PDB file of C-alpha atoms in Angstrom:
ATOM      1  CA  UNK A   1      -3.611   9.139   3.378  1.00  0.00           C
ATOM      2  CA  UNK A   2      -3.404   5.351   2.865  1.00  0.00           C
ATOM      3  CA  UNK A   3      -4.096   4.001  -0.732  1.00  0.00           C
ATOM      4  CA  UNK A   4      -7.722   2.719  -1.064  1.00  0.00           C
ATOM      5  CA  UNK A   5      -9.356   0.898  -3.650  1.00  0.00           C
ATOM      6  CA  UNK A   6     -12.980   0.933  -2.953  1.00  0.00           C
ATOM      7  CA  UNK A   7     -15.432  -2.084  -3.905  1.00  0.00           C
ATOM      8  CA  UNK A   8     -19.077  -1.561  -4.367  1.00  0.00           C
ATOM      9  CA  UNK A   9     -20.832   2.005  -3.621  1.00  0.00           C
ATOM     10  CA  UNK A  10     -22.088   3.821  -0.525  1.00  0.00           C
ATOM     11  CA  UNK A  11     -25.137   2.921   0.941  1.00  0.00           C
ATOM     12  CA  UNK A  12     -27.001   2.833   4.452  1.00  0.00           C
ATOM     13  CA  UNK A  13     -24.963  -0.077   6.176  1.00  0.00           C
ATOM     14  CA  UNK A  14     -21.222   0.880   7.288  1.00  0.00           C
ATOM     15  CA  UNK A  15     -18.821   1.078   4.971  1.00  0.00           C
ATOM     16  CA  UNK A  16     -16.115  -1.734   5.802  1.00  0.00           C
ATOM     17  CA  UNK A  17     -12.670  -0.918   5.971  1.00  0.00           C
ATOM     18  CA  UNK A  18     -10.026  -3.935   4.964  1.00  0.00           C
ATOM     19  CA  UNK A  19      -6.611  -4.191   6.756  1.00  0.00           C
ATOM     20  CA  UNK A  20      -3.959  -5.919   5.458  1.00  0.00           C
ATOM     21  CA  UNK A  21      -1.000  -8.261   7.357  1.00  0.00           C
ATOM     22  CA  UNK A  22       2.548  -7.549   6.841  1.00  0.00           C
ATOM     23  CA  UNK A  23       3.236  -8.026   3.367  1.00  0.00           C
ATOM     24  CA  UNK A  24      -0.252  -8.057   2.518  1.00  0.00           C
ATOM     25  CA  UNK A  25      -1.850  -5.254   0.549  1.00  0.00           C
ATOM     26  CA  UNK A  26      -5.488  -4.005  -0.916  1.00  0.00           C
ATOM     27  CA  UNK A  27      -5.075  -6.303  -3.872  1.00  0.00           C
ATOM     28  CA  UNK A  28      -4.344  -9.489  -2.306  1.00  0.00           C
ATOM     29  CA  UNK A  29      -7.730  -9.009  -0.671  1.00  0.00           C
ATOM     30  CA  UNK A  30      -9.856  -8.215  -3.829  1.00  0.00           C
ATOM     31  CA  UNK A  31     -11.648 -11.169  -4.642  1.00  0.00           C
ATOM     32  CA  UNK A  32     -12.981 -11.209  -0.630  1.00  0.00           C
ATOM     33  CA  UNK A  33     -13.487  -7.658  -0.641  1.00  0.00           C
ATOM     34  CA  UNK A  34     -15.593  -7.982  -4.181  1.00  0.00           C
ATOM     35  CA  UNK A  35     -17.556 -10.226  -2.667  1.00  0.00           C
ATOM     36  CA  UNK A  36     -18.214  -8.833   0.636  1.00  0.00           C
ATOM     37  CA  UNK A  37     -19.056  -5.275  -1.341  1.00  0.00           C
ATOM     38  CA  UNK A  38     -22.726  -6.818  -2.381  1.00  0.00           C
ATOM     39  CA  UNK A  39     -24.314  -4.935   0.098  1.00  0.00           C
ATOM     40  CA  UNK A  40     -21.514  -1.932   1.238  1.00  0.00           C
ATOM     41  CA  UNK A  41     -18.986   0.358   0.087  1.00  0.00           C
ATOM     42  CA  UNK A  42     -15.967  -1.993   1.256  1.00  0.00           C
ATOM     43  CA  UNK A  43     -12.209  -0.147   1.334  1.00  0.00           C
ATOM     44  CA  UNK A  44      -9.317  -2.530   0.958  1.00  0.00           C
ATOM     45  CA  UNK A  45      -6.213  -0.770   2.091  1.00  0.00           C
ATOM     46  CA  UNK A  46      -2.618  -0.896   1.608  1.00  0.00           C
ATOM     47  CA  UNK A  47      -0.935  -0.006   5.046  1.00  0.00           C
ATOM     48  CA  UNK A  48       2.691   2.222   5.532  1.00  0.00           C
ATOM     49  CA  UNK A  49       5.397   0.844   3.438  1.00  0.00           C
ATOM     50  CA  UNK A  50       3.424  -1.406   1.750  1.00  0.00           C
ATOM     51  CA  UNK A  51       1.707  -1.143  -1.591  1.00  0.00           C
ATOM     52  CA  UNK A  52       1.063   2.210  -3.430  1.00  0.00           C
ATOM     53  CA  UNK A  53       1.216   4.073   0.413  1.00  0.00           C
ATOM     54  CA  UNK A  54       3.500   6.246   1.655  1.00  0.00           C
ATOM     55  CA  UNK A  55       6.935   4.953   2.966  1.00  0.00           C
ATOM     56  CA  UNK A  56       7.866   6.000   6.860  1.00  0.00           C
ATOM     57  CA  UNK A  57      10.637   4.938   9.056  1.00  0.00           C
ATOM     58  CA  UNK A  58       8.046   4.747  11.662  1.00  0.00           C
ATOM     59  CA  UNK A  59       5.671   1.643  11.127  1.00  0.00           C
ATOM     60  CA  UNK A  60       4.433   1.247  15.204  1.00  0.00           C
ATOM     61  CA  UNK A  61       0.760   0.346  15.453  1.00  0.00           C
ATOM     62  CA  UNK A  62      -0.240   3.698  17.738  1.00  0.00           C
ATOM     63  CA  UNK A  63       0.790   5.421  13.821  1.00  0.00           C
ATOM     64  CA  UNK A  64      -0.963   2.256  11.926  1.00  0.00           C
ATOM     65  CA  UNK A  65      -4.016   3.154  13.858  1.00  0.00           C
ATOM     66  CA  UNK A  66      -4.016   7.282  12.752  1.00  0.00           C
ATOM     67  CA  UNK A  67      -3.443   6.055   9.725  1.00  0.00           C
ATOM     68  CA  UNK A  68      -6.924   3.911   9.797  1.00  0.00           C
ATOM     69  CA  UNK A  69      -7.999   7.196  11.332  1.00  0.00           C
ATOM     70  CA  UNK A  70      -7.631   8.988   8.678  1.00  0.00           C
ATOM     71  CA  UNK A  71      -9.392   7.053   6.541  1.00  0.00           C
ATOM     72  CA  UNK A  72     -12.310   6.854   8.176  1.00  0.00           C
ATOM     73  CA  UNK A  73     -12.323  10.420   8.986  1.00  0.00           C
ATOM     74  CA  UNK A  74     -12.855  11.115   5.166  1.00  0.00           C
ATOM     75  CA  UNK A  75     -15.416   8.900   4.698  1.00  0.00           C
ATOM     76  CA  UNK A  76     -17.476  11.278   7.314  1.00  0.00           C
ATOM     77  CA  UNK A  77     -18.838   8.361   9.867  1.00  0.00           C
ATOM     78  CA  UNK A  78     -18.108   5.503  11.402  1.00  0.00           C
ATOM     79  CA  UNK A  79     -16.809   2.197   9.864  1.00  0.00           C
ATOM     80  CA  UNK A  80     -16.967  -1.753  10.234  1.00  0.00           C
ATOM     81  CA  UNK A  81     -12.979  -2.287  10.422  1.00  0.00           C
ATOM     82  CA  UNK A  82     -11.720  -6.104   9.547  1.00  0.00           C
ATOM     83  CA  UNK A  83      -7.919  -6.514  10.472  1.00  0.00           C
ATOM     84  CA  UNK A  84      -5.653  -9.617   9.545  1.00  0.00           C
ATOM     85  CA  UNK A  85      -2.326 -10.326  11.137  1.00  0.00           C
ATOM     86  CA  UNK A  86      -0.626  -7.113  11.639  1.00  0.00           C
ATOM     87  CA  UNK A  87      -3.675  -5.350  10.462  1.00  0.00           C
ATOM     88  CA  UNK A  88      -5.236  -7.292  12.953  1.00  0.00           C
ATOM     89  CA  UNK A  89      -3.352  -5.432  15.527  1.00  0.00           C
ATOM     90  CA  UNK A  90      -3.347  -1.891  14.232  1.00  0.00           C
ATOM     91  CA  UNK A  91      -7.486  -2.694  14.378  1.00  0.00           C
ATOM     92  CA  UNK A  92      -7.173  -3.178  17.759  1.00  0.00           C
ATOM     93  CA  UNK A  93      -5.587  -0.259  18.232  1.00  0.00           C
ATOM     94  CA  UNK A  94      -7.487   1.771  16.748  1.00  0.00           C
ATOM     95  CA  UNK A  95     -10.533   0.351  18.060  1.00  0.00           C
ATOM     96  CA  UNK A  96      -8.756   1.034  21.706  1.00  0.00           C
ATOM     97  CA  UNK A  97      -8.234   4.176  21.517  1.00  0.00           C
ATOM     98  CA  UNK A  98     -10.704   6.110  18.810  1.00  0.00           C
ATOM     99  CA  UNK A  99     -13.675   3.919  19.563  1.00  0.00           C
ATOM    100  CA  UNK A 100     -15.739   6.602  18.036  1.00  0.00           C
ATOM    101  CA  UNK A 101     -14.697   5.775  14.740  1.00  0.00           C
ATOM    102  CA  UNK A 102     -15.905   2.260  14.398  1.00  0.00           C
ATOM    103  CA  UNK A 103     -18.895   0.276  14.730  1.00  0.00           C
ATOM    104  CA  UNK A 104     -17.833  -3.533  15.065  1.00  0.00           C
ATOM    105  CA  UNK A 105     -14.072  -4.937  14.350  1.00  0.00           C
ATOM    106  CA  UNK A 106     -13.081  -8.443  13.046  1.00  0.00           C
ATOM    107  CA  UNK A 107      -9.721  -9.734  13.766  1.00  0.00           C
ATOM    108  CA  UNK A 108      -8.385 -12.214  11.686  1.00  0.00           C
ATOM    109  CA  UNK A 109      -6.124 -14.720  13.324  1.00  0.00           C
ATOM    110  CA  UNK A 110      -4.470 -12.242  15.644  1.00  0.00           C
ATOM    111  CA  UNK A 111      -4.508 -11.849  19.313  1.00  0.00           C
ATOM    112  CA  UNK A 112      -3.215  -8.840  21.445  1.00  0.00           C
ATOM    113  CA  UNK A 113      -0.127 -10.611  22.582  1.00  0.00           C
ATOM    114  CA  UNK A 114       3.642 -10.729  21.500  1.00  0.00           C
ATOM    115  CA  UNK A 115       4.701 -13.162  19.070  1.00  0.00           C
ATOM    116  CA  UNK A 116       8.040 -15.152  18.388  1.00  0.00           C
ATOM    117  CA  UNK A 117       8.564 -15.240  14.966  1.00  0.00           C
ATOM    118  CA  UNK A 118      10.649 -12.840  14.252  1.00  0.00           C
ATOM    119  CA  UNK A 119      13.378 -15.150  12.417  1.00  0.00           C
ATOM    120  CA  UNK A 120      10.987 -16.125   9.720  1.00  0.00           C
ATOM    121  CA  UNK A 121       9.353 -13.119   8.982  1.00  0.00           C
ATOM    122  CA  UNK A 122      13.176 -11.377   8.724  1.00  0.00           C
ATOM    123  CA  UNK A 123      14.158 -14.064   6.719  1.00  0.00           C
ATOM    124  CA  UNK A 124      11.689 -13.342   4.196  1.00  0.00           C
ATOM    125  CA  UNK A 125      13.233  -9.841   4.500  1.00  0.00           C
ATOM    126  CA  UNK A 126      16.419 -10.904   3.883  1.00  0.00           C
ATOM    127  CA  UNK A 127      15.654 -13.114   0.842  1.00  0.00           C
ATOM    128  CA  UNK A 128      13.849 -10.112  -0.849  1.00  0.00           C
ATOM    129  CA  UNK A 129      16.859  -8.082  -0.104  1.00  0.00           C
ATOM    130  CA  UNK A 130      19.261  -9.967  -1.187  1.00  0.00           C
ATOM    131  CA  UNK A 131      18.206 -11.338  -5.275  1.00  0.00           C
ATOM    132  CA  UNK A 132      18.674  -9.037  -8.047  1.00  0.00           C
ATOM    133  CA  UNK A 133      15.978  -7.465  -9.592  1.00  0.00           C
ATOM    134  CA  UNK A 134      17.011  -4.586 -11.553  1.00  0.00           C
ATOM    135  CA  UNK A 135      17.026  -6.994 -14.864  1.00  0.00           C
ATOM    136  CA  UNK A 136      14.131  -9.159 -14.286  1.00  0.00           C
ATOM    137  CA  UNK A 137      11.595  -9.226 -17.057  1.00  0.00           C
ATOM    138  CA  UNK A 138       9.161 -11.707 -16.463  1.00  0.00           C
ATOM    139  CA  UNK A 139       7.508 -12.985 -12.905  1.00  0.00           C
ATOM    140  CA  UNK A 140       9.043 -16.556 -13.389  1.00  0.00           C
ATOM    141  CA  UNK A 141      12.653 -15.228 -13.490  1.00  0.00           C
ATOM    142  CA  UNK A 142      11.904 -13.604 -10.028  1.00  0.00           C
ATOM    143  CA  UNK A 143      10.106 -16.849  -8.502  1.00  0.00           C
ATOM    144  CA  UNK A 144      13.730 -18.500  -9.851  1.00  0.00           C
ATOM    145  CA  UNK A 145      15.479 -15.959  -8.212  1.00  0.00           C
ATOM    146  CA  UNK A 146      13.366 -16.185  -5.006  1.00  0.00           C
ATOM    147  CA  UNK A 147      13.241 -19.604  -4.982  1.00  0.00           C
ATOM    148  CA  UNK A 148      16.927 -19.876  -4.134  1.00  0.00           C
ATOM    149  CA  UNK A 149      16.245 -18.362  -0.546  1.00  0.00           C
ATOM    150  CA  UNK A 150      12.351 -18.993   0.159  1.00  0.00           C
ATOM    151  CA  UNK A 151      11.539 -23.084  -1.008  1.00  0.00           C
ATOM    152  CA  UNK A 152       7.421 -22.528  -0.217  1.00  0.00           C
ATOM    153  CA  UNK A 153       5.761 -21.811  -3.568  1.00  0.00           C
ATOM    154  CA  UNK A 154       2.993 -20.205  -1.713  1.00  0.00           C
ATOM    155  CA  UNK A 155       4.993 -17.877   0.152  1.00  0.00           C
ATOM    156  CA  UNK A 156       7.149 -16.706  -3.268  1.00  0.00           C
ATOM    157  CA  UNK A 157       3.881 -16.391  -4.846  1.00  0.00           C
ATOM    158  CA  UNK A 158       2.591 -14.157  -2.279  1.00  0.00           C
ATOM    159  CA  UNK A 159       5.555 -12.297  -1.668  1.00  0.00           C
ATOM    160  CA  UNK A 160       5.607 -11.872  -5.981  1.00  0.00           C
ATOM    161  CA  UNK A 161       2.556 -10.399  -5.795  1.00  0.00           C
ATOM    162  CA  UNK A 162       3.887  -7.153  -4.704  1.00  0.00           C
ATOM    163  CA  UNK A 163       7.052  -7.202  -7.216  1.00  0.00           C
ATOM    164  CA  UNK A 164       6.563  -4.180  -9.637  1.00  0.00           C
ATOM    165  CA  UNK A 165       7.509  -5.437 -12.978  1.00  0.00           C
ATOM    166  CA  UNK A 166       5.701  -2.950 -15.055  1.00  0.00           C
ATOM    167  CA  UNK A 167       5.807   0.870 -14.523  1.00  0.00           C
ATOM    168  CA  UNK A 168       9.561   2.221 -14.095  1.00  0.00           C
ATOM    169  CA  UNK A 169      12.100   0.401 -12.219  1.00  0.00           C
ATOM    170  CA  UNK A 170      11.304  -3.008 -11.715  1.00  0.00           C
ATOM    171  CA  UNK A 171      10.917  -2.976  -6.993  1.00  0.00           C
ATOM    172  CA  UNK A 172       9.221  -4.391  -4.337  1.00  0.00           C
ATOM    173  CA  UNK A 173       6.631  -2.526  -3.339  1.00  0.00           C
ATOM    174  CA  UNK A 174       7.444  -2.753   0.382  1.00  0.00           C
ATOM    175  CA  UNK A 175       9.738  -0.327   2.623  1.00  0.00           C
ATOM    176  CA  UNK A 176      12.109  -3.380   3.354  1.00  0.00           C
ATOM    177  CA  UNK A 177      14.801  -1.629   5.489  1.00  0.00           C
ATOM    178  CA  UNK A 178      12.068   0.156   7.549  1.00  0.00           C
ATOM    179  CA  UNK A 179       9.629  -2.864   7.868  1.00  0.00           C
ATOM    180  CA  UNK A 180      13.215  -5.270   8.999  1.00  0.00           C
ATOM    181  CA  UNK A 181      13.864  -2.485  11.327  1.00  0.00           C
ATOM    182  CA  UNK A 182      10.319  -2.487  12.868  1.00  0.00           C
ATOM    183  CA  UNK A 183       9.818  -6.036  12.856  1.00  0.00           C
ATOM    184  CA  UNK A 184      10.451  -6.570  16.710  1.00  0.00           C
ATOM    185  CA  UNK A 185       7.257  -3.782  17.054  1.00  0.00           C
ATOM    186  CA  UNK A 186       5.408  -5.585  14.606  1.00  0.00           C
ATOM    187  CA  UNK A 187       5.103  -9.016  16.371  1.00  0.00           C
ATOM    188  CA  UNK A 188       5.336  -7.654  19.949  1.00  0.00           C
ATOM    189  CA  UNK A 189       1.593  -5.708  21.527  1.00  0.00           C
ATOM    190  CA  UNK A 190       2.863  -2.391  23.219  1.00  0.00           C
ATOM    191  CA  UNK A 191       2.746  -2.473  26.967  1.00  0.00           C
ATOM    192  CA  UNK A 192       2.024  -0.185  28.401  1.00  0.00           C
ATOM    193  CA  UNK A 193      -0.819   0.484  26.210  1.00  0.00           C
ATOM    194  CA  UNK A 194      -1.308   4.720  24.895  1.00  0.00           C
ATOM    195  CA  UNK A 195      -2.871   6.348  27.501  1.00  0.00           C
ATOM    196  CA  UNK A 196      -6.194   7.267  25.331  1.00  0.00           C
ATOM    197  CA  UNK A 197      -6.314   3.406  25.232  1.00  0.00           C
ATOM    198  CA  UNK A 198      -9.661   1.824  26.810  1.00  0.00           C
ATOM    199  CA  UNK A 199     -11.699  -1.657  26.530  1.00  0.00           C
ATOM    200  CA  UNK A 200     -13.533  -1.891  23.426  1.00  0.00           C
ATOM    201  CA  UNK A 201     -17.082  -1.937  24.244  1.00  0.00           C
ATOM    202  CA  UNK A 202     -18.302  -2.752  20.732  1.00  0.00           C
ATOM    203  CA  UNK A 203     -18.942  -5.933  18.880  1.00  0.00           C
ATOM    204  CA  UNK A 204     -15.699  -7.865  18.507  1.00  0.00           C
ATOM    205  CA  UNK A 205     -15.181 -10.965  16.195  1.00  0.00           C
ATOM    206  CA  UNK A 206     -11.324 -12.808  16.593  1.00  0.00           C
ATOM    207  CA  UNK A 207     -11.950 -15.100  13.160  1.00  0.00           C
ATOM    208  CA  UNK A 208      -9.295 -17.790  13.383  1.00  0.00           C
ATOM    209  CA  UNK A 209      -7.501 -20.749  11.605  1.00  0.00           C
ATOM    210  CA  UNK A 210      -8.390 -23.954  13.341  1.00  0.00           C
ATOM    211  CA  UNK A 211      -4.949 -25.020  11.356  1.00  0.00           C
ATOM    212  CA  UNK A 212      -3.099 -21.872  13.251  1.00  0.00           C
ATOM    213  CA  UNK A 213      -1.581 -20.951  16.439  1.00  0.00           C
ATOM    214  CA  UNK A 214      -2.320 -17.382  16.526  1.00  0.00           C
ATOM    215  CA  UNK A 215      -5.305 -17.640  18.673  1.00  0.00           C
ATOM    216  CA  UNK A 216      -4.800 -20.160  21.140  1.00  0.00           C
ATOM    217  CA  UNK A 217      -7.153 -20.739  24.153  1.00  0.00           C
ATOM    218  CA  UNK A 218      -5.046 -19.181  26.729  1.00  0.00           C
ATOM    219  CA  UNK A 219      -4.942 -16.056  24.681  1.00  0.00           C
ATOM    220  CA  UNK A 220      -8.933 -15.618  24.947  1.00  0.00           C
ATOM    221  CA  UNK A 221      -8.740 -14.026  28.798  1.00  0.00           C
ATOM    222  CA  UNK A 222      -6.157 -11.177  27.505  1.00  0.00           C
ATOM    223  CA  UNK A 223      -8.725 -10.724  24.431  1.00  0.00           C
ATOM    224  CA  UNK A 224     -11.746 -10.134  26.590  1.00  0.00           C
ATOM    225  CA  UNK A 225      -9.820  -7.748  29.025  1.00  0.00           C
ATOM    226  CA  UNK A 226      -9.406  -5.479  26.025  1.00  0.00           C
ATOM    227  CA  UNK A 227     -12.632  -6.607  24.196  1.00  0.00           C
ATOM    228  CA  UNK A 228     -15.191  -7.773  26.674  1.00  0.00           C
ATOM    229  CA  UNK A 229     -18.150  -8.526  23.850  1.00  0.00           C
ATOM    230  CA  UNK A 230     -15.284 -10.862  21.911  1.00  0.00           C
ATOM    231  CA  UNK A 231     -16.680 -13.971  19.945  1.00  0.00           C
ATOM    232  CA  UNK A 232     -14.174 -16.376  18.817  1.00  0.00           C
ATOM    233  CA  UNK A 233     -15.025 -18.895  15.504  1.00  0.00           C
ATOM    234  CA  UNK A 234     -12.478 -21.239  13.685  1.00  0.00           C
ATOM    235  CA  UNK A 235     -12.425 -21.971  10.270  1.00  0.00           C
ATOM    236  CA  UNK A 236     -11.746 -25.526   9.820  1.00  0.00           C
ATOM    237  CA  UNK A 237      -9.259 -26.292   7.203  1.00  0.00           C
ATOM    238  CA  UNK A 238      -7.788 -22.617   7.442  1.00  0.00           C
ATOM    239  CA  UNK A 239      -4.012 -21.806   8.517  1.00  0.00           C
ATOM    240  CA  UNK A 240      -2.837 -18.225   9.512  1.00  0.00           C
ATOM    241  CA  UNK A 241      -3.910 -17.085   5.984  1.00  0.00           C
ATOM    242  CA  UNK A 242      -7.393 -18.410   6.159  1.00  0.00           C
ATOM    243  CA  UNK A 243      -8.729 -15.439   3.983  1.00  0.00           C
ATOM    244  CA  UNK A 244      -6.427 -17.055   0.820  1.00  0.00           C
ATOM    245  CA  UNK A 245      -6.876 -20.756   1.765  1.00  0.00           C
ATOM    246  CA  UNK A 246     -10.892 -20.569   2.721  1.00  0.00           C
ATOM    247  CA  UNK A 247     -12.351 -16.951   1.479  1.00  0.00           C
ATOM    248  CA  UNK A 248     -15.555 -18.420   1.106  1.00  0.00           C
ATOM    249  CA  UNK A 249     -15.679 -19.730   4.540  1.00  0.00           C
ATOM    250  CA  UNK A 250     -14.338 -16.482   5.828  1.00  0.00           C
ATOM    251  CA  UNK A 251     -16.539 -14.099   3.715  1.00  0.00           C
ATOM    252  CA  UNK A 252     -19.359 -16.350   5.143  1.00  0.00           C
ATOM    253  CA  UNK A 253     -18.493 -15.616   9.094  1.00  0.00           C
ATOM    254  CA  UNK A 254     -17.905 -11.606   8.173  1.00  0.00           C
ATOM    255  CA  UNK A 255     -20.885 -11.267   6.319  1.00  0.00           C
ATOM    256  CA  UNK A 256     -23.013 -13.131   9.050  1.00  0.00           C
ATOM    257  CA  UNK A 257     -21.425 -11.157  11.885  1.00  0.00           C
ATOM    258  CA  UNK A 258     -22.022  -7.517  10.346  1.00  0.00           C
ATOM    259  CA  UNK A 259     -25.560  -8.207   9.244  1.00  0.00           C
ATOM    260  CA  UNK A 260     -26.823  -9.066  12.771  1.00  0.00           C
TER     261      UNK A 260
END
């Protein structure tokens, strides 16, 4: 079973089930996931080889989406599912193929396509990989460290965020080798589709960065082939991490969407 950590308590709307991008994890999504948990039990995840879940050599999104299975499965009914990036995808999945399990799915600046940017994303990899960390005592050594290969603030801060400093061994809390060696799965969309997949007849929202090019118009026909009830909404002043750069925005256009 995935790691959870659960905001708010049970009650008679969906619970809503929080899936993190590559790198991501439950925490970076608290604050959003506090806030969204006013009125529902909301379940912020960590995914495979990320976080305090389970390591696997496998990371493909037909075993993302069992995993999200799973999950649901122990809640005992159906859930709201809200995917970014990579979660985005193994939402779609599992929306695809065990449509039984969820009510209404919001993807967050993802499309079911393949993507090109495999050189940055490995490069972010690579950096991790290759400081020291076995003597670090203190975040701002590591950001010194980091900052050596990765010059964005933002993106060594985010990265950090999942540097274990504290209990045992100081690590990152990713499965590096197996995430670098999945990466070409990651930003590809598996064609052919599993054979239990089907269109999504449910309520589909494809939330979106009006600053990013992860939804871009030409990518709305392949959207509603797999998602025919698809609405699309941009969040102006929002890049491909519009949950960290506009959560109130975002929280705003989730919140409206699952209380219709």
């Amino acid at each position: 079973m995935l790691n959870v950590i659960a905001h708010g308590s049970d009650t008679e709307l969906p619970p809503l089930l929080i899936v993190p991008g590559l790198f991501g994890s439950a925490r970076n999504w608290g604050v959003v996931a506090k806030r969204l948990s006013e009125k529902r039990l909301v379940l912020a995840l960590d995914m495979r080889n990320h976080g305090d879940s389970f390591w696997s050599d496998e990371h493909s999104y037909p075993a993302m989406a069992n995993d999200l299975a799973g999950v649901i499965s122990a809640q005992g009914r159906a859930c709201d599912v809200m995917g970014h990036s990579m979660g985005g995808k193994a939402t779609m999945m599992l929306a695809l193929t065990r449509p039984g399990l969820v009510n209404r799915i919001v993807v967050a600046d993802m499309a079911p396509v393949n993507y090109d940017h495999g050189i940055a994303h490995g490069y972010l990899i690579d950096a991790m990989q290759s400081i020291r960390i076995d003597d670090i005592t203190s975040r701002s050594e590591a950001d010194r460290r980091l900052s050596e290969r990765v010059q964005d603030p933002a993106t060594r801060a985010f990265l950090l965020q999942s540097l274990e400093l504290r209990d045992g061994p100081v690590r990152w809390k990713f499965n590096l080798e197996a995430l670098k060696n999945s990466l070409e799965g990651i930003l590809a969309w598996p064609d052919p589709l599993p054979a239990a997949a089907h269109p999504f007849a449910g309520p589909a929202l494809f939330l979106y960065g009006k600053n990013s090019a992860y939804v871009r118009p030409e990518y709305h026909a392949p959207i509603r082939a797999l998602f025919p009830k698809a609405e699309f909404e941009g969040i102006e002043g929002a890049g491909h991490w519009l949950h960290a750069e506009r959560p109130r925005e975002v929280e705003a256009a989730v919140e409206a969407f699952l209380s219709r």
